[in-house]
Coordinates of C-alpha atoms in Angstrom, one line a residue:
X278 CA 23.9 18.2 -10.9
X279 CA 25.6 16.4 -14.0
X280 CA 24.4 16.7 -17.3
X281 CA 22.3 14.4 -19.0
X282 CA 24.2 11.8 -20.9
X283 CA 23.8 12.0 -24.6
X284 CA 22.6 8.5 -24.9
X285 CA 19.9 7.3 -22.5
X286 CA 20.3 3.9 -21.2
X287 CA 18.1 1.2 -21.9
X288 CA 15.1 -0.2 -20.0
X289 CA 15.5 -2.9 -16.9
X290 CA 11.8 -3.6 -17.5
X291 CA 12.8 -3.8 -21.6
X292 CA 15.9 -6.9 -20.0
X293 CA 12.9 -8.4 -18.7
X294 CA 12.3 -12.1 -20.4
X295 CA 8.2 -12.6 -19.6
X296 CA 8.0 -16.3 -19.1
X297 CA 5.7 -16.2 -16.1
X298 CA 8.7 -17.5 -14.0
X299 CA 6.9 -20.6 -13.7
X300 CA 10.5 -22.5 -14.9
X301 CA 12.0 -21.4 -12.1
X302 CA 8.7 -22.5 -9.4
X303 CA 8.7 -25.6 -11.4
X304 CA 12.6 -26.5 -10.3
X305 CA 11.2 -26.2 -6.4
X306 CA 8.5 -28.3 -6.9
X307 CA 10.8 -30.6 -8.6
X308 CA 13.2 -30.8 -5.5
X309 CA 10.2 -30.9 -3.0
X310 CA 8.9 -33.7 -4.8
X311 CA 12.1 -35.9 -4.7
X312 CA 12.1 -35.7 -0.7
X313 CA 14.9 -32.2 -0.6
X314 CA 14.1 -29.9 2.3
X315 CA 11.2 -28.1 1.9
X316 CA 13.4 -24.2 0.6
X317 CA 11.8 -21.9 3.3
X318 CA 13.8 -20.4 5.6
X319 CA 12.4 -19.5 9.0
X320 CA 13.5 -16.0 10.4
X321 CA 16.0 -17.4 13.1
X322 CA 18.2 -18.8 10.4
X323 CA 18.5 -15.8 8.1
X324 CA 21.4 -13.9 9.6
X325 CA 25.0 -14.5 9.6
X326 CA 27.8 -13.4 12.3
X327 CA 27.8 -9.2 10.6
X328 CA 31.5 -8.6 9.9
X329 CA 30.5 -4.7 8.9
X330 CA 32.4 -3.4 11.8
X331 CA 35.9 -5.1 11.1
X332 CA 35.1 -5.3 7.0
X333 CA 34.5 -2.6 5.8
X334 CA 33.0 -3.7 2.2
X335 CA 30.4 -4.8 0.4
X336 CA 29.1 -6.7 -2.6
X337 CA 26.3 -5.3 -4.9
X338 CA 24.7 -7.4 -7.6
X339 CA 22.7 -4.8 -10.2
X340 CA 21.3 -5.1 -13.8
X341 CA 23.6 -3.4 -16.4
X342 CA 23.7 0.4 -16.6
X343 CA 21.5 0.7 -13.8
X344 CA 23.5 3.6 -12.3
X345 CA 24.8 6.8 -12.8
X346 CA 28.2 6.9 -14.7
X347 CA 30.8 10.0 -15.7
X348 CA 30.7 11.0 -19.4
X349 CA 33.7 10.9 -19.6
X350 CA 35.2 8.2 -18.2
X351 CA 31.9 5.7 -18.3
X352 CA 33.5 3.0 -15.5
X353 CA 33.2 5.6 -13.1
X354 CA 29.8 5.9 -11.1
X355 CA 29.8 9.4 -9.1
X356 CA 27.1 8.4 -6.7
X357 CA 28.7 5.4 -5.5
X358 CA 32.4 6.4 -5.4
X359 CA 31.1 9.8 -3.0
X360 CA 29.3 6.8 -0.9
X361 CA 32.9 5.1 -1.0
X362 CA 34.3 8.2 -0.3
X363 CA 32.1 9.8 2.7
X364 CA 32.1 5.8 4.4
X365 CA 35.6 4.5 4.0
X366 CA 33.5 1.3 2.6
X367 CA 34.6 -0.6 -0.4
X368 CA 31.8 -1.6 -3.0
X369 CA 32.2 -4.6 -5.2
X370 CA 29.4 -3.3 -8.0
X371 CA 28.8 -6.5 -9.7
X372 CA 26.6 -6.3 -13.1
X373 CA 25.2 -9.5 -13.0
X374 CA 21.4 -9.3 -13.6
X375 CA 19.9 -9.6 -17.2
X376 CA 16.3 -11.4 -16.0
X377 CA 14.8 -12.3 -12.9
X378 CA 14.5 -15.8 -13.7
X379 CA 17.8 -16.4 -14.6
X380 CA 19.3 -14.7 -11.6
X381 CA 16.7 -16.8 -9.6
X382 CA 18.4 -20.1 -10.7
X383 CA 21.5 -19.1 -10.2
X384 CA 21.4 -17.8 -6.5
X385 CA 18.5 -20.1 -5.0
X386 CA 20.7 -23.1 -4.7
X387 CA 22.8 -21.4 -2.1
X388 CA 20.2 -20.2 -0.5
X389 CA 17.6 -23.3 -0.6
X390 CA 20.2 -25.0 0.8
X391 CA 21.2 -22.1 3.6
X392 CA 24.4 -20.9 2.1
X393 CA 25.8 -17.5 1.7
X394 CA 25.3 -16.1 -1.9
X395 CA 28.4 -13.9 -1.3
X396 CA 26.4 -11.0 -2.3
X397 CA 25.6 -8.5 0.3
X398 CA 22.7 -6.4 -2.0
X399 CA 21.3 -7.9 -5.0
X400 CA 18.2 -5.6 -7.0
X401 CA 15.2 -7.6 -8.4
X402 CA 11.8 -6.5 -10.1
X403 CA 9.0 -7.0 -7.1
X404 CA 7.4 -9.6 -8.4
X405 CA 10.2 -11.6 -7.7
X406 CA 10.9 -9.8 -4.5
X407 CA 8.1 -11.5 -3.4
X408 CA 8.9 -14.6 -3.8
X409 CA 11.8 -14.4 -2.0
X410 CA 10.3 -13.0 0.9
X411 CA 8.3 -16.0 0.6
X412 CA 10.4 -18.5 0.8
X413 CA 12.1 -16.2 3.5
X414 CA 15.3 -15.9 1.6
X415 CA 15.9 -12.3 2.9
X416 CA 16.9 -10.6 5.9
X417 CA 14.6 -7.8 7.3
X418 CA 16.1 -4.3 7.5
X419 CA 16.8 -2.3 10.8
X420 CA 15.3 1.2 9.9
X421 CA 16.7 2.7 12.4
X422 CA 19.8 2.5 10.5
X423 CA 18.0 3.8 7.4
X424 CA 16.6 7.8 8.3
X425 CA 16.5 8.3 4.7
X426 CA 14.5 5.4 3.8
X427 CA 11.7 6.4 6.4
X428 CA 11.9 10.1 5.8
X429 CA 11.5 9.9 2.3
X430 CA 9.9 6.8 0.1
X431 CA 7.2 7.2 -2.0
X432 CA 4.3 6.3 0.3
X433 CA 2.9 4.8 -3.2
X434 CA 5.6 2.4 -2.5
X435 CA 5.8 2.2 1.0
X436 CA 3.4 -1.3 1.5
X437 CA 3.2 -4.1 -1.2
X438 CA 1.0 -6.6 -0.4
X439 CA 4.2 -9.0 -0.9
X440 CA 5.8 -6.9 1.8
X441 CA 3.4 -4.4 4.2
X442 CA 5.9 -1.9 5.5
X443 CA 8.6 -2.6 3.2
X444 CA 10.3 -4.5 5.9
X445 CA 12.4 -6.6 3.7
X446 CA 12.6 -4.3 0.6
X447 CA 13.4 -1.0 -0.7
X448 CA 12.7 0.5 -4.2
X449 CA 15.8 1.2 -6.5
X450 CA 13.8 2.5 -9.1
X451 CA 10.1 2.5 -9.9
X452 CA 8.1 2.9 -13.4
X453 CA 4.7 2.2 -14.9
X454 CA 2.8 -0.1 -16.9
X455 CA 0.8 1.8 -19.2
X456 CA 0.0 2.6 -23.0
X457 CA 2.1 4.1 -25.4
X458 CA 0.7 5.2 -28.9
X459 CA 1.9 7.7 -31.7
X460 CA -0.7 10.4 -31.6
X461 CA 0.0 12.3 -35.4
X462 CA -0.4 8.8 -36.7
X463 CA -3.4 7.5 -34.7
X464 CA -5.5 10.7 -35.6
X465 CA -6.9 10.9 -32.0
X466 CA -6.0 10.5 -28.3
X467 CA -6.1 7.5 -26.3
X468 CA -7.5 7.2 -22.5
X469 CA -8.9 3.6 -21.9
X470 CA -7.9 0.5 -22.1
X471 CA -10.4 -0.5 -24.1
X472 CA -9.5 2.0 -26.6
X473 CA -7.0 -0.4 -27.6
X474 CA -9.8 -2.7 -29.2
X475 CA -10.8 0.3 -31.6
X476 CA -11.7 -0.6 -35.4
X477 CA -9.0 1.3 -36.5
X478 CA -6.3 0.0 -34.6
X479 CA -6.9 -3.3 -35.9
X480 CA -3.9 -5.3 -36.2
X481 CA -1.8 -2.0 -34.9
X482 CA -1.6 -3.1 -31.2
X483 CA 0.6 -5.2 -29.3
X484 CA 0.4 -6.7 -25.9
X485 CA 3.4 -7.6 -23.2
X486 CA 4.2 -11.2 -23.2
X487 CA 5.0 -11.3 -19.8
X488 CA 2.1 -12.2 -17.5
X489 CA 3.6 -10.3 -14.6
X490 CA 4.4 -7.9 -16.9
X491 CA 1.0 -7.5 -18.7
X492 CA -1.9 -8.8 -16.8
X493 CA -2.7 -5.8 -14.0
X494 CA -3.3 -2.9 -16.7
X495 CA -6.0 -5.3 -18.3
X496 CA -7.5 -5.9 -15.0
X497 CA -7.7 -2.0 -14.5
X498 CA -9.3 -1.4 -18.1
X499 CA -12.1 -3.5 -15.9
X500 CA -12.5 -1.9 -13.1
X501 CA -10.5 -4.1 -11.1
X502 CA -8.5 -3.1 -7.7
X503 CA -5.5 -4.5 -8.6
X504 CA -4.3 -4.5 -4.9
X505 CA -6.9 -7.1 -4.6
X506 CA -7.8 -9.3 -7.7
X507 CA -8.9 -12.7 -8.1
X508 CA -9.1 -15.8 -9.8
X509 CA -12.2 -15.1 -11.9
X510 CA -10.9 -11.2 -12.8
X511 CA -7.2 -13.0 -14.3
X512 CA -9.6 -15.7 -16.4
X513 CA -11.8 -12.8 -17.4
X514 CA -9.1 -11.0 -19.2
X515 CA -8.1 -14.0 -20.6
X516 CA -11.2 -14.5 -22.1
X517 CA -10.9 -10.9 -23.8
X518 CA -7.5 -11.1 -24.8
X519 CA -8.4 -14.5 -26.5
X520 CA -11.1 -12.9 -28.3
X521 CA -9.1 -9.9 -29.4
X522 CA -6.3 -12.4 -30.8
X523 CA -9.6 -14.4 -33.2
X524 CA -10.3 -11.1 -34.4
X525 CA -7.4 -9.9 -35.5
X526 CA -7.0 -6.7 -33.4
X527 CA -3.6 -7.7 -31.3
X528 CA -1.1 -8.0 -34.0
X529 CA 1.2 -10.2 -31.6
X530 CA 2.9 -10.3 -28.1
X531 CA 6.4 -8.6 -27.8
X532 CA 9.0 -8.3 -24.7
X533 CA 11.0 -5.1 -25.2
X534 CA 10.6 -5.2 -29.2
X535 CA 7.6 -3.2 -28.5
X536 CA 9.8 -0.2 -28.7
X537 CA 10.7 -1.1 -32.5
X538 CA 7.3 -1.7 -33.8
X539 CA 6.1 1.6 -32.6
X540 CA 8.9 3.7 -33.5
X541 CA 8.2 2.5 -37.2
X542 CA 4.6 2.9 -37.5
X543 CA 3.8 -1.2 -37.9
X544 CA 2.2 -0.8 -34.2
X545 CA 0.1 2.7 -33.2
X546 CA -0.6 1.6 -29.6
X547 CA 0.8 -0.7 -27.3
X548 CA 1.7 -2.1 -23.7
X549 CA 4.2 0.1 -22.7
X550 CA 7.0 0.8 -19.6
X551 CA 7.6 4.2 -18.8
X552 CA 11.0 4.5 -18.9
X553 CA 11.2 3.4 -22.4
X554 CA 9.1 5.9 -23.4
X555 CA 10.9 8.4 -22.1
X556 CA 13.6 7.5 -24.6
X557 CA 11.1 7.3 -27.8
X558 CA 9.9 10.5 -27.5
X559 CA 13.7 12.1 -27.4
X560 CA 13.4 10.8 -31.1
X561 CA 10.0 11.1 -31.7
X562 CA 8.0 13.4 -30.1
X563 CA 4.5 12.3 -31.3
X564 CA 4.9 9.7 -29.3
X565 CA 2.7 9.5 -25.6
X566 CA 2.6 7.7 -23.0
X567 CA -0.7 7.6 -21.1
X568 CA -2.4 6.2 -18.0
X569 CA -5.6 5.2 -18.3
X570 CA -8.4 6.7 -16.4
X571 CA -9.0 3.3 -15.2
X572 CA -5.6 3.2 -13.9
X573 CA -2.2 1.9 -14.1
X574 CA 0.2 -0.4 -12.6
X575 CA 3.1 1.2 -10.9
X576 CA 5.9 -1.6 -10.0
X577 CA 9.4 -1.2 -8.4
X578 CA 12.6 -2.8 -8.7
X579 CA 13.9 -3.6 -5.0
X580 CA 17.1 -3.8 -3.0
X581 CA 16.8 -7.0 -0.5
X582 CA 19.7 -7.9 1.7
X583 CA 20.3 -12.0 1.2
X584 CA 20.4 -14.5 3.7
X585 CA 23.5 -14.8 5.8
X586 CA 24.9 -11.8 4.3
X587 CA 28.2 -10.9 5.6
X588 CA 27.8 -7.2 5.5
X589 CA 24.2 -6.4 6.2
X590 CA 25.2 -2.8 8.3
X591 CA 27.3 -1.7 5.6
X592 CA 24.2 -2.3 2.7
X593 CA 21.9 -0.6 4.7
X594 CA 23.9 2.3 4.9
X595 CA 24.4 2.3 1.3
X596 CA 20.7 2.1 0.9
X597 CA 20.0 4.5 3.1
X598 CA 22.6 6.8 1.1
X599 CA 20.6 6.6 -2.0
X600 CA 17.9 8.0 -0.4
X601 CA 19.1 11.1 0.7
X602 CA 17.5 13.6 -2.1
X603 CA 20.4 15.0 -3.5
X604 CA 21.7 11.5 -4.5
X605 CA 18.4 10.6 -5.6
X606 CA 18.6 13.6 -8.0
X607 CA 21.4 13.0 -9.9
X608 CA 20.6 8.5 -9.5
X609 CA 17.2 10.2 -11.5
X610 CA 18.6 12.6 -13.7
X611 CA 20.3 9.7 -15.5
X612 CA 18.4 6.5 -15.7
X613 CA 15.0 8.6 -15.9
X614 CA 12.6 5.9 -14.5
X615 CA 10.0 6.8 -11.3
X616 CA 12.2 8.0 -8.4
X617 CA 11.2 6.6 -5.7
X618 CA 12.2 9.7 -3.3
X619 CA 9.6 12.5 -4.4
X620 CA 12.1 15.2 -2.4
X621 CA 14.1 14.6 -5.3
X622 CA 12.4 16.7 -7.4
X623 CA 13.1 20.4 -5.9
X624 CA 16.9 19.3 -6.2
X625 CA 16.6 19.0 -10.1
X626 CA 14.0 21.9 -9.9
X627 CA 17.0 24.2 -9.0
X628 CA 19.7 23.0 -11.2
X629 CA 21.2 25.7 -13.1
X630 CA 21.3 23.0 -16.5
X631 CA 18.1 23.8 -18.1
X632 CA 17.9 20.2 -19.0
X633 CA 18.2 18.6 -15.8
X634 CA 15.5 20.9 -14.4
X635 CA 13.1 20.3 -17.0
X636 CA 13.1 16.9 -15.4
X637 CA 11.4 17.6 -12.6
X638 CA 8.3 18.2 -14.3
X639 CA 8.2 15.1 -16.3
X640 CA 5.5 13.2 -14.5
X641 CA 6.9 10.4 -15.7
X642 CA 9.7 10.6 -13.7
X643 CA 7.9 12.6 -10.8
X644 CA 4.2 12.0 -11.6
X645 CA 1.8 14.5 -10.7
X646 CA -1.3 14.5 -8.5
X647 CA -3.9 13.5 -11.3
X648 CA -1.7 10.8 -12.2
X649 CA -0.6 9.6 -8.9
X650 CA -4.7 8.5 -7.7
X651 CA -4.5 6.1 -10.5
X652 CA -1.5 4.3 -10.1
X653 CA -1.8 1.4 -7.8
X654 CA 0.8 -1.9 -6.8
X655 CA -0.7 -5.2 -8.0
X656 CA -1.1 -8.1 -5.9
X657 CA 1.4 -10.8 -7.0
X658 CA 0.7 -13.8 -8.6
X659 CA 1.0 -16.4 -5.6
X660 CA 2.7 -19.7 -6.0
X661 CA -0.6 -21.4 -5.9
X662 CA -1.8 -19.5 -8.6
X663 CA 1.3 -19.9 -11.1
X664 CA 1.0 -22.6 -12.5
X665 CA -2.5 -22.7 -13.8
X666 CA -2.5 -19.0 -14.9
X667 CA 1.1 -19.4 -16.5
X668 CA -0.1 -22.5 -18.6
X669 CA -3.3 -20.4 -19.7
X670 CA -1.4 -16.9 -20.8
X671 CA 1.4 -18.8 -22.1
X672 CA -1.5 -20.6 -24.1
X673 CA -2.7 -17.5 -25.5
X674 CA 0.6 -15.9 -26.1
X675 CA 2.1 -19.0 -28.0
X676 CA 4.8 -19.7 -25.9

């Protein structure tokens, strides 16, 4: 098992840009509206003629530093080349990804119009995933070349409501949406939501911008099953939010600048991703992150296999290969967010590097029993419900 790297890498969620991705529905309703093909795609017409057999590649579109590199020689990425290695298959690792939206506009031409995206694996946040599965813009996986995959996902993670079974996705990584909040500076601990309307943290707390990013912990702060929420529980916490924002209490709505606020003391509690706080408290250890007894939202970022994809076999195995513990291990021991294979954790467990095993007990990374019955998957935001809900947050976030 590798060492830690000396510099943790940053967030996907903190790449995330929290618009609502209602630009991006708004462009398909343009083009259904001037008479274009309606952009789903029916199952019969996903697949392409699979060349895995004769060539023997791949392409892989990721976010930046979304994988584990060698210390010293940072171009390298162990995991991937010992998949290369063990296979004889060639993997075109394209960093390509730096928001879901923006990655959305640039593939769904191709494949509104049912042509290849000459990418073979692409990784997503779920909310997104789900609107490709949607429109049907992904190919379903044959598990029975993925033993790993069955054997060993998260069952936490196993069925979406965007996708029951995971039939079209897998998890890459996984985090949480919770609250983060400097403890020594606070005076007191934190284990609501609505602790974040305290006296005393008025104008110390800042909200996520992002609707997808923000709404399900303020659902569960009341009482909501996020797995299952409705019209009336997204205007309800609207209506709170707007009245927190009169008063005074949020002092304003961040994407990943969260993480400076808090570190200087201008914010004491916030929205907050998991994996970024992992990182805050290597500098500052009063720092916590906490799930509310309510509950929290645990989201994924997925591997989907395109439409007429040229090399579907060969990204299935490489999923598959990154869900074989071991590799899981040393994927987690470097990017720190949820693993999404459990077994994972009696691999760093035995590592003789005393800082490498000491991540097997970070429930924030492997989250423990008390924390795991309050984490739950939100329902996405369907394309009915976009528009009106994006034009209402965005409303109340100034955007």
């Amino acid at each position: 098992m590798p060492l830690l790297p000396k510099t943790p890498s940053p967030s996907r969620r903190t790449l995330l840009r929290g618009l609502g991705g209602s630009a991006a529905l708004g462009a398909l309703g343009t083009l259904a509206g001037c008479g274009v093909p309606a952009a789903y795609v029916a199952p019969g017409d996903r697949a392409a003629t699979d060349r895995s057999a004769t060539e023997r590649r791949l392409t892989w579109a990721n976010w930046p530093l979304y994988i584990d590199t060698d210390d010293r020689h940072p171009s390298r990425r162990p995991t991937l080349e010992a998949f290369e290695k063990e296979t004889g298959l060639s993997v075109d690792y394209i960093e390509e990804i730096n928001d879901n939206d923006e990655f959305f506009g640039k593939i769904s031409p191709s494949l509104m119009n049912h042509q290849p995206t000459d990418r073979d694996l692409i990784v997503i946040s779920d909310w997104m995933c789900g609107r490709f599965v949607r429109l049907g813009w992904v190919q379903e996986m044959d598990r029975s070349r993925q033993p790993n995959v069955t054997k060993y996902l998260d069952p936490l993670l196993r069925s979406p409501a965007f996708d029951p079974g995971r039939k079209f996705t897998v998890p890459w990584q996984s985090g949480i949406t919770g609250i983060a909040y400097n403890r020594r500076r606070l005076g007191r601990e934190i284990r609501h939501v609505s602790d974040l309307w305290a006296a005393d943290l008025k104008g110390r707390v800042t909200l996520l911008s992002g609707m997808d990013e923000a709404f399900a912990l303020l659902m569960q702060g009341n009482g909501v099953d996020i797995t299952d929420w409705k019209t009336d529980d997204f205007h309800r916490i609207c209506d709170q939010v707007e009245k927190q924002v009169a008063k005074g209490q949020i002092r304003r709505f961040t994407g990943n600048d969260y993480i400076k606020d808090l570190s200087s003391g201008d914010v004491l509690a916030c929205q907050a991703y998991s994996g970024d706080v992992i990182q805050l408290q290597a500098d500052d250890p009063d720092i916590e992150f906490v799930v509310p007894e309510e509950g929290a939202e645990l989201w994924a970022e997925s591997l989907m296999i395109p439409d007429l994809a040229r090399h579907k076999a060969n990204a299935e195995r490489l999923i598959d290969h990154y869900y074989r513990p071991e590799v899981a291990a040393e994927l987690a021991a470097w990017v720190n967010y949820v693993c999404p294979v459990p077994a994972a954790r009696d691999v760093l467990a035995s590592s003789d590097d005393e800082e490498t095993a000491a991540l097997a007990e970070d429930p924030l990374i492997f989250p423990d029993a008390a924390m795991r019955e309050r984490l739950a998957i939100a329902r996405d935001i369907s394309a009915g419900e976009r528009t009106e809900f994006a034009k209402r947050w965005n409303g109340i976030v100034g955007v």
